[in-house]
Amino acid sequence: MAKLRAVLIGATGLAGQQFISALKDHPHIELTGLAASPRSAGKSYVEALRAANGMTAWFVPEALPESIAKMKVVSGEEIQARDYDIAFSAVESDVAKDLEPRLARDIPVFSAASAFRYEADVPLVIPPVNAAHSDLIRAQQKQRGWKGFIVPIPNCTTTGLAITLAPLAERFGVRSVLMTSMQAMSGAGRSPGVIGLDILDNVIPYIPKEEEKVQVETKKILGSLAHGVITPHDIQVSCTCTRVAVLEGHTESVFVSLAEKASVKDVVAAMREWRGAEVARGLPSAPPQWIEVLDEPFRPQPRLDRDTHAGMATTVGRVREDNVLPNGFKYVLVSHNTKMGAAKGAILVAELMHAQGLLR
Amino acid sequence: MAKLRAVLIGATGLAGQQFISALKDHPHIELTGLAASPRSAGKSYVEALRAANGMTAWFVPEALPESIAKMKVVSGEEIQARDYDIAFSAVESDVAKDLEPRLARDIPVFSAASAFRYEADVPLVIPPVNAAHSDLIRAQQKQRGWKGFIVPIPNCTTTGLAITLAPLAERFGVRSVLMTSMQAMSGAGRSPGVIGLDILDNVIPYIPKEEEKVQVETKKILGSLAHGVITPHDIQVSCTCTRVAVLEGHTESVFVSLAEKASVKDVVAAMREWRGAEVARGLPSAPPQWIEVLDEPFRPQPRLDRDTHAGMATTVGRVREDNVLPNGFKYVLVSHNTKMGAAKGAILVAELMHAQGLLR
Amino acid sequence: MAKLRAVLIGATGLAGQQFISALKDHPHIELTGLAASPRSAGKSYVEALRAANGMTAWFVPEALPESIAKMKVVSGEEIQARDYDIAFSAVESDVAKDLEPRLARDIPVFSAASAFRYEADVPLVIPPVNAAHSDLIRAQQKQRGWKGFIVPIPNCTTTGLAITLAPLAERFGVRSVLMTSMQAMSGAGRSPGVIGLDILDNVIPYIPKEEEKVQVETKKILGSLAHGVITPHDIQVSCTCTRVAVLEGHTESVFVSLAEKASVKDVVAAMREWRGAEVARGLPSAPPQWIEVLDEPFRPQPRLDRDTHAGMATTVGRVREDNVLPNGFKYVLVSHNTKMGAAKGAILVAELMHAQGLLR
Amino acid sequence: MAKLRAVLIGATGLAGQQFISALKDHPHIELTGLAASPRSAGKSYVEALRAANGMTAWFVPEALPESIAKMKVVSGEEIQARDYDIAFSAVESDVAKDLEPRLARDIPVFSAASAFRYEADVPLVIPPVNAAHSDLIRAQQKQRGWKGFIVPIPNCTTTGLAITLAPLAERFGVRSVLMTSMQAMSGAGRSPGVIGLDILDNVIPYIPKEEEKVQVETKKILGSLAHGVITPHDIQVSCTCTRVAVLEGHTESVFVSLAEKASVKDVVAAMREWRGAEVARGLPSAPPQWIEVLDEPFRPQPRLDRDTHAGMATTVGRVREDNVLPNGFKYVLVSHNTKMGAAKGAILVAELMHAQGLLR
């Protein structure tokens, strides 16, 4: 079967680079188009990366693939949607607002931007958690008169939380969750991102808009789809999001209240035994295990655990009873914010919808 | 009035050095004795500090006072309690278990060690919060047949939490609190303390025994003393304690459930207007304000705020409603773990009990 | 005597803030004017600082003085030079190019910008090292037809190097120097400065233009002024400048070749006994000792030593013979790049020229 | 051909773990024995790792191989040398002094310890640089009456320096080198290694004994072997070794004086074209290129470049002329201190001597 031809918008930024790196040698998807700002248009990709000081601004650790380096960059305006089967979007939210719908008229758009996450007809998909939400695109296409559609991925801080809540919701029911995040700097990108002068020997206790995103998205992802409408889960979510001097990998301290009685052993077993949606297992980017529960009390740690299963697993540790919340438990999780929480997470959604027969 | 003559045990360690630095030019207390391990006994203090490699192991930023440098160090065994009015203890818990009671037979001991914190007849005093608990020493002296007594300070992670809960408990009542700490490395000392290889680009999600300490101590400190018995406050406390790459200053993300309805404005006002125990105001080491509430959303930050009022104030920010807990609120606090949370905090207790007429 | 009335250009940036902080309670100078970009003009200083997100962008640890907070900011265009006795400049080099000469027509300008450092008629003054170079302003005024003048301070990396070379040049003569710097992040400012993602767990081995600046400036500062012309010192200077994850304080590893034989003891004595130019001693911002030589082999360290004498001293350690260069010695120095190396260094030059009778 | 059976002494420490990780799936060597302190003897390896707190102290990122986890640990005393073909040593120098000679009576010992580096009959081998020095073991065996021998690897700071000097020495001759290192924390190990409190926001300008090691070892490695005697190279070496907040990868700022005139282009070409000793090419652990010269001025950086060719290449950048030294050049290098500079470097030496027919 021919590979899906994909165009990447926002190709030169950090998030775009992560898409390029993650799509290298992908079995079903081939990157055949690169788009960026008009300033980059007409240049080869490697030239577009070259900043004023002569330095090639390629930031991911894996080498820039040769074939991509030579590929010509077009501006968003110039993209001919009919030349591609799908699009990946790594642009900022304000650009996404205009560009993603234009592409979605013709082709599916898998987006890391937040612009459409909160629209009623837009699903927010984490494959093992809510693969069935994909169906919402029917309503979206109908309502908007599009041949394609837009499916964004959640905020990177939501992802690990929602994944760990999913097995608990399925087995015991979940009533509420209070979460404090210690987030990596890569989540803030590079323009300008987190300044070294601000974060060294420090914690920054606020990330604008982050807490609201996590609160709304978690309810939507765990919600149920019926008759073309997602009813958010009635779990109550409250969080405080902070930034720490970590390169990659968000750490979250979670306090959760279950609907039913359970033991620590039950909670650990629920996470360990969780296989997620059948259709999501075995996707090319899926990890062998969605959640890895670690027994050692000093784990998970972002530096040691972020890359578990190529950054696609959520690691959990320190599962204990909590004596404050009804049927309360507490645990710590680590999730890779720029792999499962960004580019690779969006690719996983494309793989899912491909498996679901929703592409082409 | 002559100054109180104080002996310091554990004088050469990091905590001991902080006592020395904090007692420099103290208006009521004079350090007239220094004790350390037998290995240091007989040497001048500066010689005792000199490690095998010829380096003087003086770690606090302020200069080592000349007069202290020359003072002769004795071993704990050799201390003649009758030569002193009070003792400060900066030893490890296992040493404290033997040495503190021996001194307490004759003189009051103010201790940063945890050895006696959980004894029923031992008060755990934070001067603005529970100055009245000082009275418990009567029971302690009677029971143990001591002329002196032992008063430890709480764990450094408890201190900021208890201080911020105090005005809420007084004004609204507090039902429960869920807290996640992001603690500084200095809390772990230097032997070996936190290893650079472990903490750089990382978070360590576990500090052995810390959570239990905070949970028990908070209830005791906020409890009430009657008839020689402290009844712990019935607040439920649950926490997760983590270590981050910060030098000094513990950051805590707090979710609290009040007994009565309140607004964010009420909560902020309660903290800002709180003066604490009358007798604790104006003590030499007391800050002009026990709690500083900051309006900027990016504060408090440990590097920027730990030294507020010479490290003796707790700074608070991000006060918001929480939608999960009944009458729930959430906030972030920063407290200086090696100033208010250690040596200077113990000195403040000595000042309090001096003002209360319980010394000499 | 009335204080000198000073206007500060570039008042809102990080460097400008450091000038404000350093001029608080200055005995001879009063900040009576603040200028910034047109965007800030017309606002009070505190309003001008308030960024889009509602946060007051005041970055120095000391509190913003009340009187400054209320002061109205003007644009550079609007400054009436005749309302001031002197100007301090904290603007970027490209702005400095236009604005500084405009002010210098009427008043002396003390600048942290590099725009005029390499002009033949512009002295580059470090008060203890080359106070006599102040005289060059006569030539500058004559040539340019100005009533005022421009005196920039050197690059922050040059400062510590030139100060430590000065006593060696005076006592033994210096032939050449090879230096590797490990520079703090604050030297790069905040727009965007050094990104946390780039510097954590890393060293960046290149700082554009830095090495050329150090090489040229060191020769000029150590040079001699005669007949209105500075002849650069014939010392050969070669360096590699790197950036490390340090907040403040540049560390430099120096290998120097002396003209005459000397011992380690001689070199240490030369630095310790050096008093610098007579006229520079006792200036309000001058430290009691320009160079502090530390005996402990693990010093100087930027975090422990940068604030020596309020950030105005250069600390030196590890003085050893070098077996490669003729009469070679090696040592490590730490110099505070945003105190002696920036705002406070420029204020020191103003104090010097005031003492030399060159102002008003 | 059967694999060489290897015993590892010092198996439980950080360096030992790196040997285990590096020997996993090795084509020619199989780890069949593990030795550690008597405290660990008799336990399985995984039990021996388990520290008092119940945590398995396995520090390298790769998983502990199953087969090693179950292997029984013996004490150094109990090793039966005749059961093995070779030994790897990851013990501290004082243990090495006794244990390595005992093993060397029967089998070759490849050691990361410094105990025997400076003995006249002990070669210090970096395979591409001085493979011919292996021959010195004949003299060693004869003199000491051993069937086996000891070959230590150099200090990790020497390795990158010697490798980059080798092609320059071969093509142009080298007269002298002045080097300043910025070394990673992993070089100090974990007992206690570098304390987080000391290194965060800091540089430590001294590493005891390091400079002397680099100075002596570089001359020995570049020296020539004739008639069973190594004559050290007459290059003069002077260095200052510092520690920075980097996890892995030593950065070195080098100033070198060549014997002959050359251009920057020549120097770069010499490094790029260098293939090293014929016999060392294609060894299982050898990188495809010993030195990678990077053109971008911001490279090499330890975090980005330490893992080049699996940590076995030395990366070089910023090659420029130096105007101070005769035929002077300067450059920056990064070398992985715990891969090429430690365990994997020792394994490479074993591979070399295997290829040279000196084993079995």
CSV table of C-alpha atoms in Angstrom, one decimal, chain D residues 130-358:
chain,number,residue,atom,x,y,z
D,130,ASN,CA,49.7,4.7,20.4
D,131,ALA,CA,48.7,1.1,19.6
D,132,ALA,CA,52.3,0.3,19.3
D,133,HIS,CA,52.8,0.9,23.0
D,134,SER,CA,51.1,-2.4,23.6
D,135,ASP,CA,54.4,-4.1,23.1
D,136,LEU,CA,55.6,-2.7,26.4
D,137,ILE,CA,53.8,-5.6,28.1
D,138,ARG,CA,56.6,-7.9,27.1
D,139,ALA,CA,58.9,-5.9,29.3
D,140,GLN,CA,56.3,-5.8,32.0
D,141,GLN,CA,55.8,-9.5,32.0
D,142,LYS,CA,59.4,-10.3,32.0
D,143,GLN,CA,60.3,-7.9,34.8
D,144,ARG,CA,57.4,-8.9,37.0
D,145,GLY,CA,57.3,-12.5,36.1
D,146,TRP,CA,53.7,-12.4,35.2
D,147,LYS,CA,51.8,-14.4,32.7
D,148,GLY,CA,49.2,-11.6,32.4
D,149,PHE,CA,49.8,-7.9,32.5
D,150,ILE,CA,48.2,-4.6,33.5
D,151,VAL,CA,47.1,-2.0,30.9
D,152,PRO,CA,45.3,1.1,32.4
D,153,ILE,CA,43.5,3.7,30.3
D,154,PRO,CA,44.4,7.3,30.8
D,155,ASN,CA,42.5,9.8,32.9
D,156,CYS,CA,39.3,10.8,31.1
D,157,THR,CA,40.5,14.4,30.7
D,158,THR,CA,43.7,13.3,29.0
D,159,THR,CA,41.9,11.2,26.4
D,160,GLY,CA,40.2,13.9,24.3
D,161,LEU,CA,43.3,16.1,24.5
D,162,ALA,CA,45.7,13.3,23.4
D,163,ILE,CA,43.4,12.2,20.6
D,164,THR,CA,43.2,15.7,19.1
D,165,LEU,CA,46.9,16.3,19.5
D,166,ALA,CA,47.8,13.1,17.8
D,167,PRO,CA,47.1,14.1,14.2
D,168,LEU,CA,48.8,17.5,14.9
D,169,ALA,CA,51.8,15.8,16.3
D,170,GLU,CA,52.0,13.5,13.3
D,171,ARG,CA,51.6,16.1,10.6
D,172,PHE,CA,53.1,19.3,12.1
D,173,GLY,CA,54.8,18.4,15.3
D,174,VAL,CA,53.5,19.9,18.6
D,175,ARG,CA,55.6,22.0,20.9
D,176,SER,CA,53.3,22.9,23.8
D,177,VAL,CA,49.7,23.0,24.8
D,178,LEU,CA,47.7,25.1,27.3
D,179,MET,CA,44.3,23.7,28.2
D,180,THR,CA,41.4,24.7,30.4
D,181,SER,CA,38.8,21.9,31.1
D,182,MET,CA,35.2,22.3,32.0
D,183,GLN,CA,34.5,18.8,33.3
D,184,ALA,CA,31.3,16.9,33.8
D,185,MET,CA,30.1,15.7,37.2
D,186,SER,CA,30.1,12.1,36.3
D,187,GLY,CA,33.9,12.1,36.4
D,188,ALA,CA,33.7,12.4,40.2
D,189,GLY,CA,31.5,9.3,40.6
D,190,ARG,CA,28.9,9.1,43.3
D,191,SER,CA,30.7,8.5,46.6
D,192,PRO,CA,29.9,11.2,47.2
D,193,GLY,CA,30.8,12.8,43.9
D,194,VAL,CA,29.9,16.4,43.3
D,195,ILE,CA,27.3,17.7,45.7
D,196,GLY,CA,24.4,19.6,44.1
D,197,LEU,CA,24.7,22.4,46.7
D,198,ASP,CA,28.2,23.0,45.5
D,199,ILE,CA,27.8,23.0,41.7
D,200,LEU,CA,24.4,24.6,40.9
D,201,ASP,CA,24.9,28.1,39.7
D,202,ASN,CA,28.6,27.6,40.0
D,203,VAL,CA,32.0,26.6,38.6
D,204,ILE,CA,34.6,24.8,40.9
D,205,PRO,CA,38.0,25.8,39.7
D,206,TYR,CA,40.0,22.9,41.1
D,207,ILE,CA,40.0,19.1,40.8
D,208,PRO,CA,42.6,17.6,43.0
D,209,LYS,CA,45.5,15.8,41.1
D,210,GLU,CA,43.7,16.1,37.8
D,211,GLU,CA,46.1,18.6,36.2
D,212,GLU,CA,49.2,16.6,37.1
D,213,LYS,CA,47.6,13.5,35.6
D,214,VAL,CA,46.9,15.2,32.3
D,215,GLN,CA,50.3,16.8,32.1
D,216,VAL,CA,52.2,13.5,32.7
D,217,GLU,CA,49.9,11.2,30.7
D,218,THR,CA,49.7,13.3,27.6
D,219,LYS,CA,53.5,13.2,27.3
D,220,LYS,CA,53.6,9.4,27.9
D,221,ILE,CA,50.8,8.6,25.4
D,222,LEU,CA,52.4,10.7,22.6
D,223,GLY,CA,55.8,9.4,23.5
D,224,SER,CA,57.7,6.7,21.6
D,225,LEU,CA,58.5,3.1,22.6
D,226,ALA,CA,61.9,1.7,21.8
D,227,HIS,CA,63.8,-1.1,23.4
D,228,GLY,CA,61.1,-1.7,26.0
D,229,VAL,CA,61.2,2.0,27.2
D,230,ILE,CA,58.7,4.8,26.5
D,231,THR,CA,60.4,8.1,26.0
D,232,PRO,CA,57.8,10.8,26.8
D,233,HIS,CA,57.0,13.3,24.0
D,234,ASP,CA,58.7,16.6,24.6
D,235,ILE,CA,55.5,18.5,24.3
D,236,GLN,CA,55.0,20.9,27.2
D,237,VAL,CA,51.6,20.6,28.8
D,238,SER,CA,50.0,23.0,31.2
D,239,CYS,CA,46.4,23.0,32.3
D,240,THR,CA,43.7,24.2,34.6
D,241,CYS,CA,40.9,21.8,35.4
D,242,THR,CA,37.5,23.0,36.5
D,243,ARG,CA,34.1,21.3,37.2
D,244,VAL,CA,30.9,22.6,35.8
D,245,ALA,CA,27.2,21.7,36.1
D,246,VAL,CA,27.2,19.2,33.3
D,247,LEU,CA,26.2,15.5,33.6
D,248,GLU,CA,28.4,13.9,31.1
D,249,GLY,CA,31.1,15.1,28.6
D,250,HIS,CA,34.2,17.0,29.3
D,251,THR,CA,34.7,20.2,27.4
D,252,GLU,CA,38.3,21.5,26.9
D,253,SER,CA,39.5,24.8,25.6
D,254,VAL,CA,42.9,24.2,24.0
D,255,PHE,CA,45.7,26.5,22.8
D,256,VAL,CA,48.4,24.6,21.0
D,257,SER,CA,51.8,25.5,19.5
D,258,LEU,CA,52.8,23.5,16.4
D,259,ALA,CA,56.3,22.9,15.4
D,260,GLU,CA,55.6,23.9,11.8
D,261,LYS,CA,53.6,26.6,10.1
D,262,ALA,CA,50.0,25.6,9.2
D,263,SER,CA,46.7,27.2,8.3
D,264,VAL,CA,43.4,26.6,10.0
D,265,LYS,CA,42.4,24.6,7.0
D,266,ASP,CA,45.5,22.4,7.4
D,267,VAL,CA,44.7,21.8,11.1
D,268,VAL,CA,41.1,20.9,10.4
D,269,ALA,CA,42.1,18.7,7.6
D,270,ALA,CA,44.7,16.9,9.7
D,271,MET,CA,42.0,16.1,12.3
D,272,ARG,CA,39.4,15.1,9.8
D,273,GLU,CA,41.7,12.9,7.7
D,274,TRP,CA,43.3,11.2,10.7
D,275,ARG,CA,42.6,7.5,10.7
D,276,GLY,CA,44.8,6.6,13.6
D,277,ALA,CA,46.6,3.3,13.9
D,278,GLU,CA,45.6,0.8,11.2
D,279,VAL,CA,45.0,-2.0,13.7
D,280,ALA,CA,42.6,0.1,15.7
D,281,ARG,CA,40.2,0.7,12.8
D,282,GLY,CA,37.2,-1.4,12.7
D,283,LEU,CA,37.5,-2.7,16.3
D,284,PRO,CA,34.0,-3.5,17.6
D,285,SER,CA,33.9,-0.4,19.8
D,286,ALA,CA,35.8,1.9,17.4
D,287,PRO,CA,33.8,4.9,16.0
D,288,PRO,CA,33.7,5.3,12.2
D,289,GLN,CA,35.7,8.5,12.7
D,290,TRP,CA,37.9,9.3,15.8
D,291,ILE,CA,37.6,13.0,15.5
D,292,GLU,CA,34.6,14.9,14.2
D,293,VAL,CA,35.3,18.6,13.4
D,294,LEU,CA,32.1,20.7,13.4
D,295,ASP,CA,31.9,23.9,11.4
D,296,GLU,CA,29.2,25.6,13.4
D,297,PRO,CA,30.8,28.1,15.8
D,298,PHE,CA,28.4,27.2,18.7
D,299,ARG,CA,29.7,23.6,18.7
D,300,PRO,CA,30.9,21.3,20.2
D,301,GLN,CA,28.6,21.4,23.2
D,302,PRO,CA,28.8,18.6,25.8
D,303,ARG,CA,25.0,17.9,25.8
D,304,LEU,CA,24.6,17.9,22.1
D,305,ASP,CA,27.9,16.2,21.1
D,306,ARG,CA,29.0,13.9,23.8
D,307,ASP,CA,27.2,10.9,22.3
D,308,THR,CA,28.7,11.3,18.9
D,309,HIS,CA,29.4,7.8,17.6
D,310,ALA,CA,28.1,6.2,20.8
D,311,GLY,CA,30.4,8.4,22.9
D,312,MET,CA,33.6,7.1,21.3
D,313,ALA,CA,34.4,10.1,19.0
D,314,THR,CA,36.0,13.3,20.1
D,315,THR,CA,34.2,16.4,18.7
D,316,VAL,CA,36.1,19.5,17.9
D,317,GLY,CA,35.1,23.0,16.9
D,318,ARG,CA,36.1,26.6,16.8
D,319,VAL,CA,39.5,25.9,15.2
D,320,ARG,CA,41.2,29.3,14.9
D,321,GLU,CA,44.6,30.8,14.8
D,322,ASP,CA,46.1,31.9,18.1
D,323,ASN,CA,48.3,35.0,17.9
D,324,VAL,CA,50.3,34.4,21.1
D,325,LEU,CA,52.0,31.0,20.7
D,326,PRO,CA,54.4,30.3,17.9
D,327,ASN,CA,52.4,28.6,15.1
D,328,GLY,CA,49.5,28.8,17.6
D,329,PHE,CA,46.0,27.4,17.2
D,330,LYS,CA,43.1,27.2,19.5
D,331,TYR,CA,40.1,25.0,19.5
D,332,VAL,CA,37.4,23.5,21.8
D,333,LEU,CA,36.8,19.8,22.2
D,334,VAL,CA,34.2,17.6,23.8
D,335,SER,CA,34.9,14.0,24.9
D,336,HIS,CA,32.6,11.6,26.6
D,337,ASN,CA,34.3,11.0,29.9
D,338,THR,CA,32.5,7.9,31.0
D,339,LYS,CA,32.4,6.2,27.5
D,340,MET,CA,35.6,6.7,25.5
D,341,GLY,CA,37.1,8.1,28.7
D,342,ALA,CA,36.3,5.1,30.9
D,343,ALA,CA,34.7,1.7,30.5
D,344,LYS,CA,34.2,1.7,26.8
D,345,GLY,CA,37.7,3.1,26.4
D,346,ALA,CA,39.1,0.1,28.4
D,347,ILE,CA,37.1,-2.3,26.4
D,348,LEU,CA,38.5,-0.8,23.2
D,349,VAL,CA,42.0,-1.4,24.5
D,350,ALA,CA,41.1,-5.0,25.1
D,351,GLU,CA,39.8,-5.3,21.6
D,352,LEU,CA,43.0,-3.8,20.3
D,353,MET,CA,45.2,-6.2,22.1
D,354,HIS,CA,43.0,-9.0,21.0
D,355,ALA,CA,43.5,-7.9,17.4
D,356,GLN,CA,47.2,-7.6,18.1
D,357,GLY,CA,47.3,-11.2,19.2
D,358,LEU,CA,48.3,-10.4,22.7
